[in-house]
Amino acid sequence: MYKISDLYDLDHTMAKDYLMKFTYPWEALKGIKDLILSIGPDLGDEYEEVSEHVWIHKSAKIFPSAYIGEPCIIGPETEVRHCAFIRGSALIGANCVVGNSCELKNVILFDHVQTPHYNYVGDSILGYYSHMGAGSITSNVKSDKKNVIVHADGGNIETGLKKFGAMLGDYVEVGCNSVLNPGTVIGKYCNIYPTSCVRGVLPENSIHKNDGTIIRKKED
């Protein structure tokens, strides 16, 4: 439920070859910066290096007040809207939305990901067509500053990471003003109710209600 092969269709990110090296998605977090620096110079004429180590596809739309730190890659037809704050080490796919007052840091966003309003996404990977509702965030550091642990049904998994937000599988919908606690892993096709506090591993095709109840979606 929490392996890369369980969560993602890798044909929808330019990080495909990189992610295939790992079993668990959080293992990829440490190398995102180096990944961007390695592939950026070879992206071709469709991308422009607008500042050092910042490559933006010519069809992307960047609003004037957005801040884009290095290194960063922004894919085709993606919108980075007013007052977005991309701190760096962000690999953003095609047809994405990074909305007003959103902050990204050390992330991979697959194609068609939306973080459209007041989101914080740090040390996280968001799968194909995943969506963060307004005000929803990934909390990436524990209050005791200890290493993040993934709380799975088969037992706890030590990650060795002090900073680890959330892994969202493909087609995940996160409701408004929800908090994804450090080390959260959400399977494909899951829905998170608004104002939820989520932790641990959520199996694919599940619904997480805001009282913490988890139910399986009904099959058609």
PDB file of C-alpha atoms in Angstrom:
ATOM      1  CA  MET A   1       0.000   0.000   0.000  1.00  0.00           C
ATOM      2  CA  TYR A   2       2.931   2.342   0.475  1.00  0.00           C
ATOM      3  CA  LYS A   3       5.419   1.367  -2.203  1.00  0.00           C
ATOM      4  CA  ILE A   4       6.060   3.532  -5.249  1.00  0.00           C
ATOM      5  CA  SER A   5       4.540   0.823  -7.446  1.00  0.00           C
ATOM      6  CA  ASP A   6       1.345   0.921  -5.357  1.00  0.00           C
ATOM      7  CA  LEU A   7       0.918   4.684  -5.424  1.00  0.00           C
ATOM      8  CA  TYR A   8       2.009   6.066  -8.786  1.00  0.00           C
ATOM      9  CA  ASP A   9       1.815   5.682 -12.535  1.00  0.00           C
ATOM     10  CA  LEU A  10       5.350   6.797 -13.288  1.00  0.00           C
ATOM     11  CA  ASP A  11       4.555   7.625 -16.914  1.00  0.00           C
ATOM     12  CA  HIS A  12       3.217  10.977 -15.657  1.00  0.00           C
ATOM     13  CA  THR A  13       6.420  12.516 -14.300  1.00  0.00           C
ATOM     14  CA  MET A  14       9.863  13.292 -15.671  1.00  0.00           C
ATOM     15  CA  ALA A  15      11.167  11.786 -12.420  1.00  0.00           C
ATOM     16  CA  LYS A  16      10.211   8.293 -13.647  1.00  0.00           C
ATOM     17  CA  ASP A  17      13.708   6.863 -14.027  1.00  0.00           C
ATOM     18  CA  TYR A  18      14.768   8.369 -10.708  1.00  0.00           C
ATOM     19  CA  LEU A  19      11.798   7.018  -8.757  1.00  0.00           C
ATOM     20  CA  MET A  20      12.265   3.545 -10.213  1.00  0.00           C
ATOM     21  CA  LYS A  21      15.480   3.273  -8.201  1.00  0.00           C
ATOM     22  CA  PHE A  22      13.560   3.159  -4.922  1.00  0.00           C
ATOM     23  CA  THR A  23      11.029   0.932  -3.171  1.00  0.00           C
ATOM     24  CA  TYR A  24       9.378   3.540  -0.946  1.00  0.00           C
ATOM     25  CA  PRO A  25       8.629   7.071  -2.196  1.00  0.00           C
ATOM     26  CA  TRP A  26      10.108   8.861   0.821  1.00  0.00           C
ATOM     27  CA  GLU A  27      13.483   7.380  -0.077  1.00  0.00           C
ATOM     28  CA  ALA A  28      13.502   9.785  -3.036  1.00  0.00           C
ATOM     29  CA  LEU A  29      13.178  12.964  -0.964  1.00  0.00           C
ATOM     30  CA  LYS A  30      16.877  13.439  -0.259  1.00  0.00           C
ATOM     31  CA  GLY A  31      17.821  13.489  -3.943  1.00  0.00           C
ATOM     32  CA  ILE A  32      15.233  15.821  -5.468  1.00  0.00           C
ATOM     33  CA  LYS A  33      17.623  18.761  -5.650  1.00  0.00           C
ATOM     34  CA  ASP A  34      20.315  16.737  -7.398  1.00  0.00           C
ATOM     35  CA  LEU A  35      17.722  15.215  -9.744  1.00  0.00           C
ATOM     36  CA  ILE A  36      16.598  18.650 -10.934  1.00  0.00           C
ATOM     37  CA  LEU A  37      20.168  19.833 -11.411  1.00  0.00           C
ATOM     38  CA  SER A  38      20.964  16.737 -13.459  1.00  0.00           C
ATOM     39  CA  ILE A  39      18.030  16.841 -15.881  1.00  0.00           C
ATOM     40  CA  GLY A  40      17.503  20.600 -16.185  1.00  0.00           C
ATOM     41  CA  PRO A  41      20.363  21.333 -18.611  1.00  0.00           C
ATOM     42  CA  ASP A  42      19.140  18.647 -21.031  1.00  0.00           C
ATOM     43  CA  LEU A  43      15.474  19.659 -21.238  1.00  0.00           C
ATOM     44  CA  GLY A  44      15.810  21.160 -24.706  1.00  0.00           C
ATOM     45  CA  ASP A  45      14.602  24.254 -26.510  1.00  0.00           C
ATOM     46  CA  GLU A  46      11.054  24.058 -25.173  1.00  0.00           C
ATOM     47  CA  TYR A  47      12.376  25.116 -21.780  1.00  0.00           C
ATOM     48  CA  GLU A  48      14.050  28.381 -20.858  1.00  0.00           C
ATOM     49  CA  GLU A  49      16.496  28.794 -17.999  1.00  0.00           C
ATOM     50  CA  VAL A  50      15.002  32.024 -16.672  1.00  0.00           C
ATOM     51  CA  SER A  51      17.519  32.268 -13.836  1.00  0.00           C
ATOM     52  CA  GLU A  52      20.286  30.028 -12.593  1.00  0.00           C
ATOM     53  CA  HIS A  53      18.960  26.473 -12.221  1.00  0.00           C
ATOM     54  CA  VAL A  54      15.350  27.473 -12.871  1.00  0.00           C
ATOM     55  CA  TRP A  55      13.918  25.916 -16.033  1.00  0.00           C
ATOM     56  CA  ILE A  56      10.404  26.834 -17.157  1.00  0.00           C
ATOM     57  CA  HIS A  57       8.537  25.461 -20.154  1.00  0.00           C
ATOM     58  CA  LYS A  58       7.683  28.178 -22.655  1.00  0.00           C
ATOM     59  CA  SER A  59       3.978  27.316 -22.462  1.00  0.00           C
ATOM     60  CA  ALA A  60       3.828  27.692 -18.654  1.00  0.00           C
ATOM     61  CA  LYS A  61       2.191  30.804 -17.211  1.00  0.00           C
ATOM     62  CA  ILE A  62       4.024  32.500 -14.359  1.00  0.00           C
ATOM     63  CA  PHE A  63       2.242  35.403 -12.680  1.00  0.00           C
ATOM     64  CA  PRO A  64       4.359  38.492 -11.935  1.00  0.00           C
ATOM     65  CA  SER A  65       4.346  38.260  -8.130  1.00  0.00           C
ATOM     66  CA  ALA A  66       5.357  34.590  -7.912  1.00  0.00           C
ATOM     67  CA  TYR A  67       8.743  33.719  -6.414  1.00  0.00           C
ATOM     68  CA  ILE A  68      10.632  30.777  -7.882  1.00  0.00           C
ATOM     69  CA  GLY A  69      13.757  29.625  -6.070  1.00  0.00           C
ATOM     70  CA  GLU A  70      16.386  27.286  -7.424  1.00  0.00           C
ATOM     71  CA  PRO A  71      16.607  24.581  -8.437  1.00  0.00           C
ATOM     72  CA  CYS A  72      13.224  24.207 -10.063  1.00  0.00           C
ATOM     73  CA  ILE A  73      11.592  22.775 -13.179  1.00  0.00           C
ATOM     74  CA  ILE A  74       8.108  23.842 -14.249  1.00  0.00           C
ATOM     75  CA  GLY A  75       6.413  21.807 -16.962  1.00  0.00           C
ATOM     76  CA  PRO A  76       4.202  22.682 -19.933  1.00  0.00           C
ATOM     77  CA  GLU A  77       0.850  24.443 -19.500  1.00  0.00           C
ATOM     78  CA  THR A  78       1.411  24.798 -15.743  1.00  0.00           C
ATOM     79  CA  GLU A  79       0.210  27.944 -13.948  1.00  0.00           C
ATOM     80  CA  VAL A  80       2.103  29.507 -11.051  1.00  0.00           C
ATOM     81  CA  ARG A  81      -0.239  32.169  -9.728  1.00  0.00           C
ATOM     82  CA  HIS A  82       0.113  35.390  -7.753  1.00  0.00           C
ATOM     83  CA  CYS A  83       2.211  35.284  -4.582  1.00  0.00           C
ATOM     84  CA  ALA A  84       3.136  31.621  -4.948  1.00  0.00           C
ATOM     85  CA  PHE A  85       6.376  30.877  -3.100  1.00  0.00           C
ATOM     86  CA  ILE A  86       8.457  28.068  -4.575  1.00  0.00           C
ATOM     87  CA  ARG A  87      11.406  27.835  -2.204  1.00  0.00           C
ATOM     88  CA  GLY A  88      13.386  25.437  -4.347  1.00  0.00           C
ATOM     89  CA  SER A  89      13.990  21.777  -5.133  1.00  0.00           C
ATOM     90  CA  ALA A  90      10.600  21.604  -6.838  1.00  0.00           C
ATOM     91  CA  LEU A  91       9.963  19.397  -9.849  1.00  0.00           C
ATOM     92  CA  ILE A  92       6.560  20.423 -11.176  1.00  0.00           C
ATOM     93  CA  GLY A  93       4.935  18.523 -14.015  1.00  0.00           C
ATOM     94  CA  ALA A  94       2.641  19.441 -16.887  1.00  0.00           C
ATOM     95  CA  ASN A  95      -0.786  21.083 -16.519  1.00  0.00           C
ATOM     96  CA  CYS A  96      -0.321  21.769 -12.811  1.00  0.00           C
ATOM     97  CA  VAL A  97      -1.610  24.654 -10.725  1.00  0.00           C
ATOM     98  CA  VAL A  98       0.455  26.299  -8.000  1.00  0.00           C
ATOM     99  CA  GLY A  99      -1.997  28.822  -6.679  1.00  0.00           C
ATOM    100  CA  ASN A 100      -2.047  32.082  -4.815  1.00  0.00           C
ATOM    101  CA  SER A 101      -0.089  32.135  -1.560  1.00  0.00           C
ATOM    102  CA  CYS A 102       0.995  28.504  -1.878  1.00  0.00           C
ATOM    103  CA  GLU A 103       4.422  27.398  -0.706  1.00  0.00           C
ATOM    104  CA  LEU A 104       6.357  24.464  -2.155  1.00  0.00           C
ATOM    105  CA  LYS A 105       9.658  23.062  -0.928  1.00  0.00           C
ATOM    106  CA  ASN A 106      11.515  19.854  -1.869  1.00  0.00           C
ATOM    107  CA  VAL A 107       8.647  18.288  -3.786  1.00  0.00           C
ATOM    108  CA  ILE A 108       7.743  16.295  -6.853  1.00  0.00           C
ATOM    109  CA  LEU A 109       4.408  17.152  -8.416  1.00  0.00           C
ATOM    110  CA  PHE A 110       3.271  14.723 -11.066  1.00  0.00           C
ATOM    111  CA  ASP A 111       1.307  15.991 -14.090  1.00  0.00           C
ATOM    112  CA  HIS A 112      -2.137  17.577 -13.491  1.00  0.00           C
ATOM    113  CA  VAL A 113      -1.547  18.206  -9.778  1.00  0.00           C
ATOM    114  CA  GLN A 114      -3.414  21.128  -8.234  1.00  0.00           C
ATOM    115  CA  THR A 115      -2.332  23.084  -5.154  1.00  0.00           C
ATOM    116  CA  PRO A 116      -4.555  26.052  -5.946  1.00  0.00           C
ATOM    117  CA  HIS A 117      -5.161  28.032  -2.731  1.00  0.00           C
ATOM    118  CA  TYR A 118      -3.136  28.657   0.444  1.00  0.00           C
ATOM    119  CA  ASN A 119      -1.397  25.286   0.532  1.00  0.00           C
ATOM    120  CA  TYR A 120       1.917  24.332   2.112  1.00  0.00           C
ATOM    121  CA  VAL A 121       3.537  21.293   0.510  1.00  0.00           C
ATOM    122  CA  GLY A 122       6.970  20.371   1.808  1.00  0.00           C
ATOM    123  CA  ASP A 123       9.115  17.239   1.517  1.00  0.00           C
ATOM    124  CA  SER A 124       6.298  15.472  -0.280  1.00  0.00           C
ATOM    125  CA  ILE A 125       5.357  13.736  -3.521  1.00  0.00           C
ATOM    126  CA  LEU A 126       1.945  14.365  -5.083  1.00  0.00           C
ATOM    127  CA  GLY A 127       0.704  11.855  -7.644  1.00  0.00           C
ATOM    128  CA  TYR A 128      -1.055  12.258 -10.990  1.00  0.00           C
ATOM    129  CA  TYR A 129      -4.275  14.292 -10.804  1.00  0.00           C
ATOM    130  CA  SER A 130      -4.020  14.711  -7.034  1.00  0.00           C
ATOM    131  CA  HIS A 131      -5.643  17.822  -5.595  1.00  0.00           C
ATOM    132  CA  MET A 132      -5.120  19.785  -2.389  1.00  0.00           C
ATOM    133  CA  GLY A 133      -8.210  21.672  -1.262  1.00  0.00           C
ATOM    134  CA  ALA A 134      -7.931  25.276  -0.134  1.00  0.00           C
ATOM    135  CA  GLY A 135      -5.909  25.647   3.058  1.00  0.00           C
ATOM    136  CA  SER A 136      -4.828  22.014   3.251  1.00  0.00           C
ATOM    137  CA  ILE A 137      -1.189  21.418   4.171  1.00  0.00           C
ATOM    138  CA  THR A 138       1.464  18.773   4.581  1.00  0.00           C
ATOM    139  CA  SER A 139       3.080  19.022   8.005  1.00  0.00           C
ATOM    140  CA  ASN A 140       6.640  17.855   7.473  1.00  0.00           C
ATOM    141  CA  VAL A 141       8.347  18.053  10.896  1.00  0.00           C
ATOM    142  CA  LYS A 142       7.284  16.357  14.125  1.00  0.00           C
ATOM    143  CA  SER A 143       6.775  18.563  17.161  1.00  0.00           C
ATOM    144  CA  ASP A 144       9.508  16.657  19.028  1.00  0.00           C
ATOM    145  CA  LYS A 145      11.857  17.043  16.020  1.00  0.00           C
ATOM    146  CA  LYS A 146      12.547  13.288  15.980  1.00  0.00           C
ATOM    147  CA  ASN A 147      12.746  11.206  12.818  1.00  0.00           C
ATOM    148  CA  VAL A 148       9.456  10.600  11.046  1.00  0.00           C
ATOM    149  CA  ILE A 149       7.951   7.116  11.272  1.00  0.00           C
ATOM    150  CA  VAL A 150       5.386   5.682   8.855  1.00  0.00           C
ATOM    151  CA  HIS A 151       2.686   4.007  10.948  1.00  0.00           C
ATOM    152  CA  ALA A 152       1.601   1.085   8.764  1.00  0.00           C
ATOM    153  CA  ASP A 153      -0.719  -1.825   9.584  1.00  0.00           C
ATOM    154  CA  GLY A 154       2.191  -4.265   9.422  1.00  0.00           C
ATOM    155  CA  GLY A 155       4.209  -2.222  11.910  1.00  0.00           C
ATOM    156  CA  ASN A 156       6.123   1.038  12.043  1.00  0.00           C
ATOM    157  CA  ILE A 157       8.611   1.878   9.303  1.00  0.00           C
ATOM    158  CA  GLU A 158      11.631   3.948  10.271  1.00  0.00           C
ATOM    159  CA  THR A 159      12.405   6.498   7.559  1.00  0.00           C
ATOM    160  CA  GLY A 160      15.543   8.113   8.971  1.00  0.00           C
ATOM    161  CA  LEU A 161      14.119  11.483   7.917  1.00  0.00           C
ATOM    162  CA  LYS A 162      13.500  14.503  10.115  1.00  0.00           C
ATOM    163  CA  LYS A 163      11.535  16.165   7.317  1.00  0.00           C
ATOM    164  CA  PHE A 164       8.878  14.142   5.526  1.00  0.00           C
ATOM    165  CA  GLY A 165       5.436  15.491   4.717  1.00  0.00           C
ATOM    166  CA  ALA A 166       3.041  13.256   2.793  1.00  0.00           C
ATOM    167  CA  MET A 167       2.962  10.864  -0.127  1.00  0.00           C
ATOM    168  CA  LEU A 168      -0.237  11.259  -2.155  1.00  0.00           C
ATOM    169  CA  GLY A 169      -1.077   8.550  -4.664  1.00  0.00           C
ATOM    170  CA  ASP A 170      -2.695   9.223  -8.026  1.00  0.00           C
ATOM    171  CA  TYR A 171      -6.174  10.821  -8.026  1.00  0.00           C
ATOM    172  CA  VAL A 172      -6.179  11.709  -4.327  1.00  0.00           C
ATOM    173  CA  GLU A 173      -8.592  14.452  -3.233  1.00  0.00           C
ATOM    174  CA  VAL A 174      -7.723  16.321  -0.030  1.00  0.00           C
ATOM    175  CA  GLY A 175     -10.506  18.421   1.471  1.00  0.00           C
ATOM    176  CA  CYS A 176     -10.169  22.050   2.488  1.00  0.00           C
ATOM    177  CA  ASN A 177      -8.250  22.939   5.654  1.00  0.00           C
ATOM    178  CA  SER A 178      -7.023  19.407   6.241  1.00  0.00           C
ATOM    179  CA  VAL A 179      -3.662  18.620   7.854  1.00  0.00           C
ATOM    180  CA  LEU A 180      -1.597  15.691   6.623  1.00  0.00           C
ATOM    181  CA  ASN A 181       0.735  14.833   9.497  1.00  0.00           C
ATOM    182  CA  PRO A 182       4.407  13.914   8.992  1.00  0.00           C
ATOM    183  CA  GLY A 183       4.779  10.503   7.375  1.00  0.00           C
ATOM    184  CA  THR A 184       1.258  10.266   5.976  1.00  0.00           C
ATOM    185  CA  VAL A 185       0.818   7.965   2.965  1.00  0.00           C
ATOM    186  CA  ILE A 186      -2.456   8.126   1.034  1.00  0.00           C
ATOM    187  CA  GLY A 187      -3.298   5.451  -1.523  1.00  0.00           C
ATOM    188  CA  LYS A 188      -4.718   5.984  -4.993  1.00  0.00           C
ATOM    189  CA  TYR A 189      -8.278   7.262  -5.440  1.00  0.00           C
ATOM    190  CA  CYS A 190      -8.726   8.291  -1.810  1.00  0.00           C
ATOM    191  CA  ASN A 191     -10.876  11.161  -0.598  1.00  0.00           C
ATOM    192  CA  ILE A 192     -10.143  13.185   2.538  1.00  0.00           C
ATOM    193  CA  TYR A 193     -13.033  15.082   4.092  1.00  0.00           C
ATOM    194  CA  PRO A 194     -12.502  18.799   4.796  1.00  0.00           C
ATOM    195  CA  THR A 195     -10.919  19.739   8.148  1.00  0.00           C
ATOM    196  CA  SER A 196      -9.458  16.253   8.621  1.00  0.00           C
ATOM    197  CA  CYS A 197      -6.312  15.451  10.610  1.00  0.00           C
ATOM    198  CA  VAL A 198      -4.698  12.532   8.798  1.00  0.00           C
ATOM    199  CA  ARG A 199      -1.816  10.288   9.857  1.00  0.00           C
ATOM    200  CA  GLY A 200      -0.500   6.847   8.995  1.00  0.00           C
ATOM    201  CA  VAL A 201      -1.280   4.880   5.842  1.00  0.00           C
ATOM    202  CA  LEU A 202      -4.643   5.169   4.097  1.00  0.00           C
ATOM    203  CA  PRO A 203      -5.404   2.249   1.753  1.00  0.00           C
ATOM    204  CA  GLU A 204      -6.374   3.048  -1.821  1.00  0.00           C
ATOM    205  CA  ASN A 205     -10.048   3.642  -2.628  1.00  0.00           C
ATOM    206  CA  SER A 206     -10.743   4.820   0.929  1.00  0.00           C
ATOM    207  CA  ILE A 207     -12.609   7.772   2.401  1.00  0.00           C
ATOM    208  CA  HIS A 208     -11.196   9.518   5.473  1.00  0.00           C
ATOM    209  CA  LYS A 209     -13.952  11.363   7.364  1.00  0.00           C
ATOM    210  CA  ASN A 210     -13.123  14.364   9.492  1.00  0.00           C
ATOM    211  CA  ASP A 211     -13.812  12.448  12.711  1.00  0.00           C
ATOM    212  CA  GLY A 212     -11.056   9.995  11.775  1.00  0.00           C
ATOM    213  CA  THR A 213     -13.385   7.253  10.525  1.00  0.00           C
ATOM    214  CA  ILE A 214     -12.064   5.422   7.475  1.00  0.00           C
ATOM    215  CA  ILE A 215     -14.370   3.571   5.106  1.00  0.00           C
ATOM    216  CA  ARG A 216     -13.848   1.805   1.810  1.00  0.00           C
ATOM    217  CA  LYS A 217     -15.483   3.205  -1.313  1.00  0.00           C
ATOM    218  CA  LYS A 218     -18.320   1.167  -2.741  1.00  0.00           C
ATOM    219  CA  GLU A 219     -17.542  -0.671  -5.937  1.00  0.00           C
ATOM    220  CA  ASP A 220     -19.601   0.215  -9.015  1.00  0.00           C
TER     221      ASP A 220
END
